Structures are given as C-alpha cells and as structure tokens.
Amino acid sequence: MAVIVEVLNKQQKVTERHKFAQQQVRLGRAFDNDVILFNKHVCPYHATLQQDQQGQWWLEDLSSVNGSFVSDRKAVTAKEPLRSGEICWLGEQALRLYDDAHPVAATLPFSAVGQKLQALGHWAFILLFALILAADQVAEIWLTLPKQLEHLWTVRLLDLPKTLLMFCIWPAILALWSRFNQQESHFLPQLSLTYAALASSALWGVFCYWLGFNLDGSAIAQVVEVMGYTLILVALFCGNLWLATHWSARAQVAVAMAVAFLATSGQWAGLLTPASPFDRSLHYDSRLLPLPFYLGKGKDLQQYEQDLQQLFEQVEQQRQESVQD
C-alpha cells in the first residue's frame, strides 16, 4: 500500500506532497533522505515511517534532539502508530500521512459569484472605475474652487494619481494576507472591486445630493444616504472576503456586515441620537435659505454677498406683493 506524505507550514497548509511505494520512508535534513526537510530544528536523520505486515504505518524517532510527536503532541519514545490523515511533528515541522485508499473530498463546482469577481480583475474594468473616480474628483474641484483660486487646479489635479495609488493599499493588504495563508493573491480583482465600491460611492453621493435637494435635506434623505453607503461597504467586504478566504458564505456576510456597520457607526449614531436642546451647531432650514443658493460652483466672498443681497431683495419683493394682495 502506497503512502502519501504532506509537508505542512505553521498554518498547516500543504507546501509539499510526496508519494512512496516502499515500506520505509526516511525523514530528515540530510540529502539522502526520502523526504528532505529544511527546518533547522529537524535532525539530519530525524525519524522513519515504517509499514508492518498488516499495513499499519508507524513513526519511529531516531533519538532526535527535539523529538517527534503524534496527535495531542504525544512524544514518540520508540515508535507510535499513525492513522491515515493524522498529523505528526518532527520538532516543529508538521507532516501529514495518508494511505492511497484515503477518501478525498467532493469536487467543488465553479462558483458563479467567484468567477464574476475574478473577471473584475480585467484591466478594462479597472480603467473604467478609475476614470469614474477621476471624473468625480475633477467635478468636485470645479465646483469648490472659485475663479480666484484657479491657479490651484494644477496642484489638485496632480493629486489624482496619488489618490488612486493610495486606494491600492487595501487590495495589497488583502493580497498579502491571501499569500500568507497559501492562497491566490487575487490582487487585480481586489483592486477592481475596491475601485468599483469607490465609484459606486461617488455616484451614490451624486444621487443623494439630488435627493436632498428635492426633499429639502429631510431626515429621510439622510437615512437613505447612510443606508446606501453601508450597503456599498457590505458588498465590498463580502467580495474581499470571498476572494481572500475560504470561509463559509454565512461567516463572510456576518463579518462584512459587522465591519460595515462599525465603519458607519458614527453616521448612524448621528441619525439615531435625538438632538440636544443645548446643541448650537448649524442646521439647514429650507424656509430661510433655499438649496439652490449654496449648491453650485464655488464663489468668493464678494460674489456671495451680492447673491445674498439679491436674495433679500427678492424675499422683500415677495412680502410686499403678498401684503398688497
């Protein structure tokens, strides 16, 4: 009966897999062993695997310096039997033993969600989402910088590549985490997913401006805005975890929701906490100042004062007309 020996790392992920048909397998750092190990705490001739007449495999320690261990870290004094699928240790080096009749796990079908997430890693999607982000930033610069500060356009535009590169940090962390756990990094899909979430947030922000304008900044518009950002974060973290882990779908969704609500907890707290009677912060009131007055391209102080004076004159004219009627 053949034996399969798997060499494991500290996370018990397989780094090597060997198959032998002989009844004795030598383990150690020496180059004439059947399985050559590189752990410095393993002796040159550390242990052997031997099969008896009944087909049972035994682990025999060869008076090693750091010892050999089987399940529950039981020390091997002479030799100990090993079951198929059992993990043993030579010092700190973990090995797993299988016989060739050991059942294998069922084949997993391709996941439609996983394939779509991996398809996001195409450069065309990354470029599309990056252009949406750049357009949002350019629009923000155009709306917030008055004519007197047009010389800052170049400075602000040069910050765009820095911003896009800064957003690469999160996908890079996830890719490193995946590689650390002996999984595919999926850096490009993670990057595209991050850009997609940011682009969705930008588009959602435009919609919320429109909604707030039509609802005069009501509490309903604020709740819808925060809820939308929360759902975008949930979708982002679900995709991140799907690409970076092998957790169950329920665990991925639970963690994603917990992190998303934690990230937006300040906004939710602001909406759900009743206003204090001692609060002196500014609050918008459409009866005093209409939204079109301050939504638009940035203005300097002189232009703002002129528009404000014009607004007062319009209000006074409307008041006089109502009195005459």
mmCIF file of C-alpha atoms in Angstrom:
data_model
loop_
_atom_site.group_PDB
_atom_site.id
_atom_site.type_symbol
_atom_site.label_atom_id
_atom_site.label_comp_id
_atom_site.label_asym_id
_atom_site.label_seq_id
_atom_site.Cartn_x
_atom_site.Cartn_y
_atom_site.Cartn_z
ATOM 1 C CA MET A 1 0.000 0.000 0.000
ATOM 2 C CA ALA A 2 1.466 3.362 -1.039
ATOM 3 C CA VAL A 3 1.810 6.232 1.428
ATOM 4 C CA ILE A 4 1.446 9.964 0.808
ATOM 5 C CA VAL A 5 3.447 12.367 2.987
ATOM 6 C CA GLU A 6 2.456 16.028 3.093
ATOM 7 C CA VAL A 7 4.823 18.692 4.442
ATOM 8 C CA LEU A 8 2.847 21.454 6.209
ATOM 9 C CA ASN A 9 3.681 25.014 7.209
ATOM 10 C CA LYS A 10 2.784 26.589 10.561
ATOM 11 C CA GLN A 11 -0.751 27.299 9.324
ATOM 12 C CA GLN A 12 -0.964 23.589 8.408
ATOM 13 C CA LYS A 13 -1.188 24.401 4.708
ATOM 14 C CA VAL A 14 0.430 21.909 2.317
ATOM 15 C CA THR A 15 3.781 23.050 0.901
ATOM 16 C CA GLU A 16 4.978 19.675 -0.451
ATOM 17 C CA ARG A 17 3.368 16.341 -1.240
ATOM 18 C CA HIS A 18 5.270 13.049 -1.790
ATOM 19 C CA LYS A 19 4.080 9.540 -2.651
ATOM 20 C CA PHE A 20 6.092 6.375 -1.855
ATOM 21 C CA ALA A 21 5.511 2.733 -2.643
ATOM 22 C CA GLN A 22 8.221 1.336 -0.316
ATOM 23 C CA GLN A 23 7.584 0.163 3.240
ATOM 24 C CA GLN A 24 10.115 2.527 4.835
ATOM 25 C CA VAL A 25 10.389 6.290 4.373
ATOM 26 C CA ARG A 26 13.301 8.207 5.882
ATOM 27 C CA LEU A 27 12.718 11.763 7.165
ATOM 28 C CA GLY A 28 15.302 14.444 7.979
ATOM 29 C CA ARG A 29 17.528 17.267 6.732
ATOM 30 C CA ALA A 30 20.209 15.037 5.174
ATOM 31 C CA PHE A 31 20.126 14.885 1.385
ATOM 32 C CA ASP A 32 19.937 11.085 1.229
ATOM 33 C CA ASN A 33 16.535 11.023 2.991
ATOM 34 C CA ASP A 34 13.361 10.198 1.102
ATOM 35 C CA VAL A 35 11.716 13.407 2.382
ATOM 36 C CA ILE A 36 14.248 16.227 2.783
ATOM 37 C CA LEU A 37 13.129 18.813 5.331
ATOM 38 C CA PHE A 38 14.567 22.307 5.673
ATOM 39 C CA ASN A 39 13.531 23.161 9.226
ATOM 40 C CA LYS A 40 16.674 23.887 11.260
ATOM 41 C CA HIS A 41 15.213 22.106 14.309
ATOM 42 C CA VAL A 42 14.970 18.818 12.403
ATOM 43 C CA CYS A 43 17.928 16.437 12.721
ATOM 44 C CA PRO A 44 19.764 15.140 9.629
ATOM 45 C CA TYR A 45 18.256 11.699 10.316
ATOM 46 C CA HIS A 46 15.269 12.528 12.463
ATOM 47 C CA ALA A 47 12.704 9.718 12.037
ATOM 48 C CA THR A 48 11.392 6.992 9.776
ATOM 49 C CA LEU A 49 7.966 5.818 8.679
ATOM 50 C CA GLN A 50 7.655 2.036 8.620
ATOM 51 C CA GLN A 51 4.805 -0.213 7.460
ATOM 52 C CA ASP A 52 4.211 -3.557 9.168
ATOM 53 C CA GLN A 53 2.778 -6.737 7.710
ATOM 54 C CA GLN A 54 -0.810 -5.659 8.471
ATOM 55 C CA GLY A 55 -0.357 -2.405 6.524
ATOM 56 C CA GLN A 56 -0.151 -0.214 9.660
ATOM 57 C CA TRP A 57 2.262 2.718 9.458
ATOM 58 C CA TRP A 58 4.493 3.563 12.428
ATOM 59 C CA LEU A 59 6.518 6.682 13.214
ATOM 60 C CA GLU A 60 9.900 5.847 14.746
ATOM 61 C CA ASP A 61 12.068 8.546 16.293
ATOM 62 C CA LEU A 62 15.823 8.119 15.694
ATOM 63 C CA SER A 63 16.968 9.653 19.014
ATOM 64 C CA SER A 64 16.456 13.144 17.607
ATOM 65 C CA VAL A 65 17.424 16.283 19.543
ATOM 66 C CA ASN A 66 13.963 17.920 19.539
ATOM 67 C CA GLY A 67 11.861 14.765 19.472
ATOM 68 C CA SER A 68 8.901 13.549 17.424
ATOM 69 C CA PHE A 69 5.229 13.857 18.325
ATOM 70 C CA VAL A 70 1.868 12.457 17.228
ATOM 71 C CA SER A 71 -1.722 13.588 17.924
ATOM 72 C CA ASP A 72 -2.225 15.692 21.081
ATOM 73 C CA ARG A 73 1.551 16.337 20.991
ATOM 74 C CA LYS A 74 2.258 12.920 22.460
ATOM 75 C CA ALA A 75 6.005 12.310 22.412
ATOM 76 C CA VAL A 76 7.284 9.331 20.436
ATOM 77 C CA THR A 77 9.564 7.384 22.782
ATOM 78 C CA ALA A 78 10.225 4.457 20.462
ATOM 79 C CA LYS A 79 7.549 4.292 17.782
ATOM 80 C CA GLU A 80 3.877 5.192 17.561
ATOM 81 C CA PRO A 81 1.163 4.108 15.101
ATOM 82 C CA LEU A 82 -0.230 6.669 12.636
ATOM 83 C CA ARG A 83 -3.706 6.729 11.145
ATOM 84 C CA SER A 84 -4.397 7.918 7.626
ATOM 85 C CA GLY A 85 -4.939 11.698 7.735
ATOM 86 C CA GLU A 86 -3.152 12.128 11.078
ATOM 87 C CA ILE A 87 -0.648 14.941 11.667
ATOM 88 C CA CYS A 88 2.708 14.314 13.333
ATOM 89 C CA TRP A 89 5.579 16.629 14.186
ATOM 90 C CA LEU A 90 9.344 16.310 13.831
ATOM 91 C CA GLY A 91 10.382 19.027 16.259
ATOM 92 C CA GLU A 92 8.297 21.950 14.971
ATOM 93 C CA GLN A 93 7.894 20.601 11.452
ATOM 94 C CA ALA A 94 4.376 19.260 10.808
ATOM 95 C CA LEU A 95 3.737 16.315 8.481
ATOM 96 C CA ARG A 96 0.508 14.599 7.493
ATOM 97 C CA LEU A 97 0.250 10.967 6.423
ATOM 98 C CA TYR A 98 -2.303 9.433 4.049
ATOM 99 C CA ASP A 99 -2.627 5.986 2.552
ATOM 100 C CA ASP A 100 -3.652 5.756 -1.108
ATOM 101 C CA ALA A 101 -7.112 4.437 -0.171
ATOM 102 C CA HIS A 102 -7.988 7.530 1.878
ATOM 103 C CA PRO A 103 -11.260 9.148 0.647
ATOM 104 C CA VAL A 104 -10.948 12.558 -0.977
ATOM 105 C CA ALA A 105 -13.315 15.500 -0.617
ATOM 106 C CA ALA A 106 -16.032 16.025 -3.188
ATOM 107 C CA THR A 107 -15.167 18.174 -6.190
ATOM 108 C CA LEU A 108 -16.360 21.752 -5.754
ATOM 109 C CA PRO A 109 -18.219 23.262 -8.733
ATOM 110 C CA PHE A 110 -17.211 26.653 -10.043
ATOM 111 C CA SER A 111 -18.939 29.494 -8.211
ATOM 112 C CA ALA A 112 -20.758 31.971 -10.443
ATOM 113 C CA VAL A 113 -20.054 34.746 -7.925
ATOM 114 C CA GLY A 114 -16.370 33.815 -7.687
ATOM 115 C CA GLN A 115 -15.965 33.780 -11.469
ATOM 116 C CA LYS A 116 -17.614 37.194 -11.802
ATOM 117 C CA LEU A 117 -15.396 38.630 -9.073
ATOM 118 C CA GLN A 118 -12.281 37.262 -10.740
ATOM 119 C CA ALA A 119 -13.455 38.656 -14.096
ATOM 120 C CA LEU A 120 -13.428 42.116 -12.471
ATOM 121 C CA GLY A 121 -9.637 41.876 -12.487
ATOM 122 C CA HIS A 122 -9.563 42.679 -16.219
ATOM 123 C CA TRP A 123 -7.711 45.916 -16.956
ATOM 124 C CA ALA A 124 -10.757 47.357 -18.767
ATOM 125 C CA PHE A 125 -12.866 47.268 -15.594
ATOM 126 C CA ILE A 126 -10.053 48.755 -13.516
ATOM 127 C CA LEU A 127 -9.637 51.581 -16.051
ATOM 128 C CA LEU A 128 -13.394 52.232 -16.182
ATOM 129 C CA PHE A 129 -13.757 52.532 -12.406
ATOM 130 C CA ALA A 130 -10.591 54.659 -12.176
ATOM 131 C CA LEU A 131 -11.998 57.061 -14.793
ATOM 132 C CA ILE A 132 -15.246 57.389 -12.832
ATOM 133 C CA LEU A 133 -13.269 58.249 -9.711
ATOM 134 C CA ALA A 134 -11.136 60.752 -11.612
ATOM 135 C CA ALA A 135 -14.231 62.390 -13.117
ATOM 136 C CA ASP A 136 -15.784 62.694 -9.658
ATOM 137 C CA GLN A 137 -12.634 64.346 -8.316
ATOM 138 C CA VAL A 138 -12.447 66.764 -11.271
ATOM 139 C CA ALA A 139 -16.105 67.712 -10.800
ATOM 140 C CA GLU A 140 -15.501 68.336 -7.096
ATOM 141 C CA ILE A 141 -12.516 70.580 -7.887
ATOM 142 C CA TRP A 142 -14.528 72.529 -10.465
ATOM 143 C CA LEU A 143 -17.426 73.054 -8.034
ATOM 144 C CA THR A 144 -15.382 74.013 -4.982
ATOM 145 C CA LEU A 145 -12.572 76.182 -6.369
ATOM 146 C CA PRO A 146 -13.603 79.807 -7.136
ATOM 147 C CA LYS A 147 -12.078 81.735 -10.048
ATOM 148 C CA GLN A 148 -9.607 83.470 -7.770
ATOM 149 C CA LEU A 149 -8.034 80.092 -6.922
ATOM 150 C CA GLU A 150 -7.886 78.687 -10.445
ATOM 151 C CA HIS A 151 -4.089 78.525 -10.143
ATOM 152 C CA LEU A 152 -4.601 75.618 -7.706
ATOM 153 C CA TRP A 153 -6.213 73.494 -10.422
ATOM 154 C CA THR A 154 -2.874 72.005 -11.426
ATOM 155 C CA VAL A 155 -1.984 71.149 -7.841
ATOM 156 C CA ARG A 156 -5.334 69.492 -7.194
ATOM 157 C CA LEU A 157 -5.226 67.550 -10.477
ATOM 158 C CA LEU A 158 -1.754 66.238 -9.675
ATOM 159 C CA ASP A 159 -3.213 64.757 -6.507
ATOM 160 C CA LEU A 160 -5.463 62.442 -8.551
ATOM 161 C CA PRO A 161 -2.778 59.806 -9.305
ATOM 162 C CA LYS A 162 -1.727 59.892 -5.643
ATOM 163 C CA THR A 163 -5.326 59.287 -4.583
ATOM 164 C CA LEU A 164 -5.707 56.328 -6.953
ATOM 165 C CA LEU A 165 -2.431 54.838 -5.722
ATOM 166 C CA MET A 166 -3.496 55.319 -2.115
ATOM 167 C CA PHE A 167 -6.583 53.208 -2.799
ATOM 168 C CA CYS A 168 -4.245 50.344 -3.802
ATOM 169 C CA ILE A 169 -3.159 49.857 -0.191
ATOM 170 C CA TRP A 170 -6.276 47.919 0.892
ATOM 171 C CA PRO A 171 -6.151 45.418 -2.037
ATOM 172 C CA ALA A 172 -2.412 44.968 -1.423
ATOM 173 C CA ILE A 173 -3.040 44.107 2.246
ATOM 174 C CA LEU A 174 -5.688 41.547 1.247
ATOM 175 C CA ALA A 175 -3.363 40.040 -1.376
ATOM 176 C CA LEU A 176 -0.568 39.671 1.174
ATOM 177 C CA TRP A 177 -2.998 38.075 3.625
ATOM 178 C CA SER A 178 -4.044 35.566 0.967
ATOM 179 C CA ARG A 179 -0.439 34.710 0.106
ATOM 180 C CA PHE A 180 0.383 34.324 3.792
ATOM 181 C CA ASN A 181 -2.401 31.745 4.014
ATOM 182 C CA GLN A 182 -1.125 29.879 0.940
ATOM 183 C CA GLN A 183 -3.949 31.092 -1.327
ATOM 184 C CA GLU A 184 -4.066 33.001 -4.595
ATOM 185 C CA SER A 185 -3.499 36.710 -4.076
ATOM 186 C CA HIS A 186 -6.210 37.965 -6.495
ATOM 187 C CA PHE A 187 -4.684 41.455 -6.337
ATOM 188 C CA LEU A 188 -6.227 42.761 -9.572
ATOM 189 C CA PRO A 189 -9.776 41.580 -8.724
ATOM 190 C CA GLN A 190 -9.394 43.085 -5.238
ATOM 191 C CA LEU A 191 -8.178 46.362 -6.758
ATOM 192 C CA SER A 192 -11.021 46.465 -9.273
ATOM 193 C CA LEU A 193 -13.545 45.656 -6.533
ATOM 194 C CA THR A 194 -12.192 48.487 -4.371
ATOM 195 C CA TYR A 195 -12.341 50.957 -7.270
ATOM 196 C CA ALA A 196 -15.882 49.755 -8.072
ATOM 197 C CA ALA A 197 -17.003 50.412 -4.479
ATOM 198 C CA LEU A 198 -15.442 53.886 -4.533
ATOM 199 C CA ALA A 199 -17.013 54.663 -7.908
ATOM 200 C CA SER A 200 -20.388 53.452 -6.601
ATOM 201 C CA SER A 201 -19.968 55.693 -3.560
ATOM 202 C CA ALA A 202 -19.257 58.668 -5.830
ATOM 203 C CA LEU A 203 -22.341 58.001 -7.951
ATOM 204 C CA TRP A 204 -24.427 57.403 -4.830
ATOM 205 C CA GLY A 205 -23.227 60.735 -3.471
ATOM 206 C CA VAL A 206 -24.473 62.490 -6.629
ATOM 207 C CA PHE A 207 -27.845 60.789 -6.261
ATOM 208 C CA CYS A 208 -28.037 61.789 -2.585
ATOM 209 C CA TYR A 209 -27.314 65.429 -3.488
ATOM 210 C CA TRP A 210 -30.227 65.288 -5.922
ATOM 211 C CA LEU A 211 -32.454 63.557 -3.379
ATOM 212 C CA GLY A 212 -31.567 66.012 -0.622
ATOM 213 C CA PHE A 213 -32.223 68.907 -2.993
ATOM 214 C CA ASN A 214 -35.723 67.640 -3.815
ATOM 215 C CA LEU A 215 -36.561 66.707 -0.228
ATOM 216 C CA ASP A 216 -35.076 69.912 1.240
ATOM 217 C CA GLY A 217 -32.460 67.954 3.210
ATOM 218 C CA SER A 218 -35.036 65.977 5.187
ATOM 219 C CA ALA A 219 -34.184 63.217 7.653
ATOM 220 C CA ILE A 220 -35.431 60.603 5.164
ATOM 221 C CA ALA A 221 -32.793 61.677 2.660
ATOM 222 C CA GLN A 222 -30.099 61.420 5.325
ATOM 223 C CA VAL A 223 -31.174 57.906 6.343
ATOM 224 C CA VAL A 224 -31.237 56.756 2.709
ATOM 225 C CA GLU A 225 -27.775 58.214 2.186
ATOM 226 C CA VAL A 226 -26.195 56.424 5.153
ATOM 227 C CA MET A 227 -28.006 53.183 4.326
ATOM 228 C CA GLY A 228 -26.659 53.281 0.774
ATOM 229 C CA TYR A 229 -23.067 53.797 1.906
ATOM 230 C CA THR A 230 -23.456 50.952 4.397
ATOM 231 C CA LEU A 231 -24.723 48.558 1.717
ATOM 232 C CA ILE A 232 -21.835 49.503 -0.566
ATOM 233 C CA LEU A 233 -19.375 48.680 2.226
ATOM 234 C CA VAL A 234 -21.130 45.363 2.928
ATOM 235 C CA ALA A 235 -20.857 44.416 -0.758
ATOM 236 C CA LEU A 236 -17.189 45.458 -0.839
ATOM 237 C CA PHE A 237 -16.197 43.459 2.246
ATOM 238 C CA CYS A 238 -18.202 40.417 1.108
ATOM 239 C CA GLY A 239 -16.304 40.444 -2.174
ATOM 240 C CA ASN A 240 -12.992 40.965 -0.389
ATOM 241 C CA LEU A 241 -13.570 38.016 1.916
ATOM 242 C CA TRP A 242 -14.832 35.818 -0.922
ATOM 243 C CA LEU A 243 -11.568 36.368 -2.812
ATOM 244 C CA ALA A 244 -9.251 36.259 0.217
ATOM 245 C CA THR A 245 -10.687 33.445 2.363
ATOM 246 C CA HIS A 246 -12.369 30.066 2.208
ATOM 247 C CA TRP A 247 -14.859 30.913 4.954
ATOM 248 C CA SER A 248 -18.485 29.903 4.652
ATOM 249 C CA ALA A 249 -20.816 32.366 2.923
ATOM 250 C CA ARG A 250 -22.654 32.970 6.203
ATOM 251 C CA ALA A 251 -19.418 33.843 8.018
ATOM 252 C CA GLN A 252 -18.322 36.166 5.205
ATOM 253 C CA VAL A 253 -21.627 38.043 5.226
ATOM 254 C CA ALA A 254 -21.649 38.291 9.034
ATOM 255 C CA VAL A 255 -18.117 39.706 9.188
ATOM 256 C CA ALA A 256 -18.768 42.069 6.261
ATOM 257 C CA MET A 257 -21.922 43.458 7.897
ATOM 258 C CA ALA A 258 -20.191 43.878 11.255
ATOM 259 C CA VAL A 259 -17.255 45.785 9.723
ATOM 260 C CA ALA A 260 -19.525 47.909 7.507
ATOM 261 C CA PHE A 261 -21.779 48.959 10.393
ATOM 262 C CA LEU A 262 -18.699 49.660 12.504
ATOM 263 C CA ALA A 263 -17.289 51.899 9.761
ATOM 264 C CA THR A 264 -20.568 53.843 9.503
ATOM 265 C CA SER A 265 -21.422 53.749 13.205
ATOM 266 C CA GLY A 266 -20.712 57.463 13.627
ATOM 267 C CA GLN A 267 -23.166 58.392 10.874
ATOM 268 C CA TRP A 268 -25.834 56.038 12.238
ATOM 269 C CA ALA A 269 -25.321 57.419 15.733
ATOM 270 C CA GLY A 270 -25.797 60.954 14.435
ATOM 271 C CA LEU A 271 -29.093 59.972 12.809
ATOM 272 C CA LEU A 272 -30.498 57.919 15.677
ATOM 273 C CA THR A 273 -29.457 60.154 18.570
ATOM 274 C CA PRO A 274 -32.100 62.778 19.420
ATOM 275 C CA ALA A 275 -30.946 66.361 19.084
ATOM 276 C CA SER A 276 -29.844 68.013 22.294
ATOM 277 C CA PRO A 277 -31.655 71.234 23.306
ATOM 278 C CA PHE A 278 -28.214 72.716 24.022
ATOM 279 C CA ASP A 279 -26.905 71.923 20.515
ATOM 280 C CA ARG A 280 -25.747 75.180 18.896
ATOM 281 C CA SER A 281 -24.442 73.639 15.650
ATOM 282 C CA LEU A 282 -25.808 74.911 12.333
ATOM 283 C CA HIS A 283 -28.819 73.126 10.832
ATOM 284 C CA TYR A 284 -30.246 73.664 7.383
ATOM 285 C CA ASP A 285 -33.731 75.186 7.157
ATOM 286 C CA SER A 286 -35.211 75.475 3.659
ATOM 287 C CA ARG A 287 -37.580 78.200 4.871
ATOM 288 C CA LEU A 288 -34.648 80.538 5.480
ATOM 289 C CA LEU A 289 -32.219 79.639 2.712
ATOM 290 C CA PRO A 290 -33.139 77.658 -0.422
ATOM 291 C CA LEU A 291 -30.819 74.893 -1.549
ATOM 292 C CA PRO A 292 -30.092 76.456 -4.999
ATOM 293 C CA PHE A 293 -28.444 79.349 -3.175
ATOM 294 C CA TYR A 294 -25.451 77.369 -1.973
ATOM 295 C CA LEU A 295 -25.448 74.349 -4.330
ATOM 296 C CA GLY A 296 -23.328 75.183 -7.371
ATOM 297 C CA LYS A 297 -19.922 76.395 -8.400
ATOM 298 C CA GLY A 298 -17.693 77.841 -5.695
ATOM 299 C CA LYS A 299 -17.795 81.622 -5.148
ATOM 300 C CA ASP A 300 -15.666 84.223 -3.449
ATOM 301 C CA LEU A 301 -16.913 86.372 -0.561
ATOM 302 C CA GLN A 302 -17.857 89.346 -2.751
ATOM 303 C CA GLN A 303 -19.982 87.248 -5.096
ATOM 304 C CA TYR A 304 -21.577 85.536 -2.102
ATOM 305 C CA GLU A 305 -22.560 88.903 -0.580
ATOM 306 C CA GLN A 306 -24.046 90.074 -3.889
ATOM 307 C CA ASP A 307 -26.123 86.890 -4.226
ATOM 308 C CA LEU A 308 -27.232 87.212 -0.623
ATOM 309 C CA GLN A 309 -28.332 90.825 -1.147
ATOM 310 C CA GLN A 310 -30.232 89.789 -4.260
ATOM 311 C CA LEU A 311 -31.950 87.049 -2.279
ATOM 312 C CA PHE A 312 -33.035 89.532 0.401
ATOM 313 C CA GLU A 313 -34.454 91.866 -2.244
ATOM 314 C CA GLN A 314 -36.424 89.014 -3.820
ATOM 315 C CA VAL A 315 -37.856 87.993 -0.441
ATOM 316 C CA GLU A 316 -38.796 91.603 0.357
ATOM 317 C CA GLN A 317 -40.491 91.992 -3.016
ATOM 318 C CA GLN A 318 -42.484 88.779 -2.463
ATOM 319 C CA ARG A 319 -43.508 90.021 1.001
ATOM 320 C CA GLN A 320 -44.760 93.350 -0.339
ATOM 321 C CA GLU A 321 -46.710 91.622 -3.106
ATOM 322 C CA SER A 322 -48.384 89.326 -0.584
ATOM 323 C CA VAL A 323 -49.333 92.321 1.579
ATOM 324 C CA GLN A 324 -50.872 94.165 -1.377
ATOM 325 C CA ASP A 325 -52.888 91.093 -2.317
#
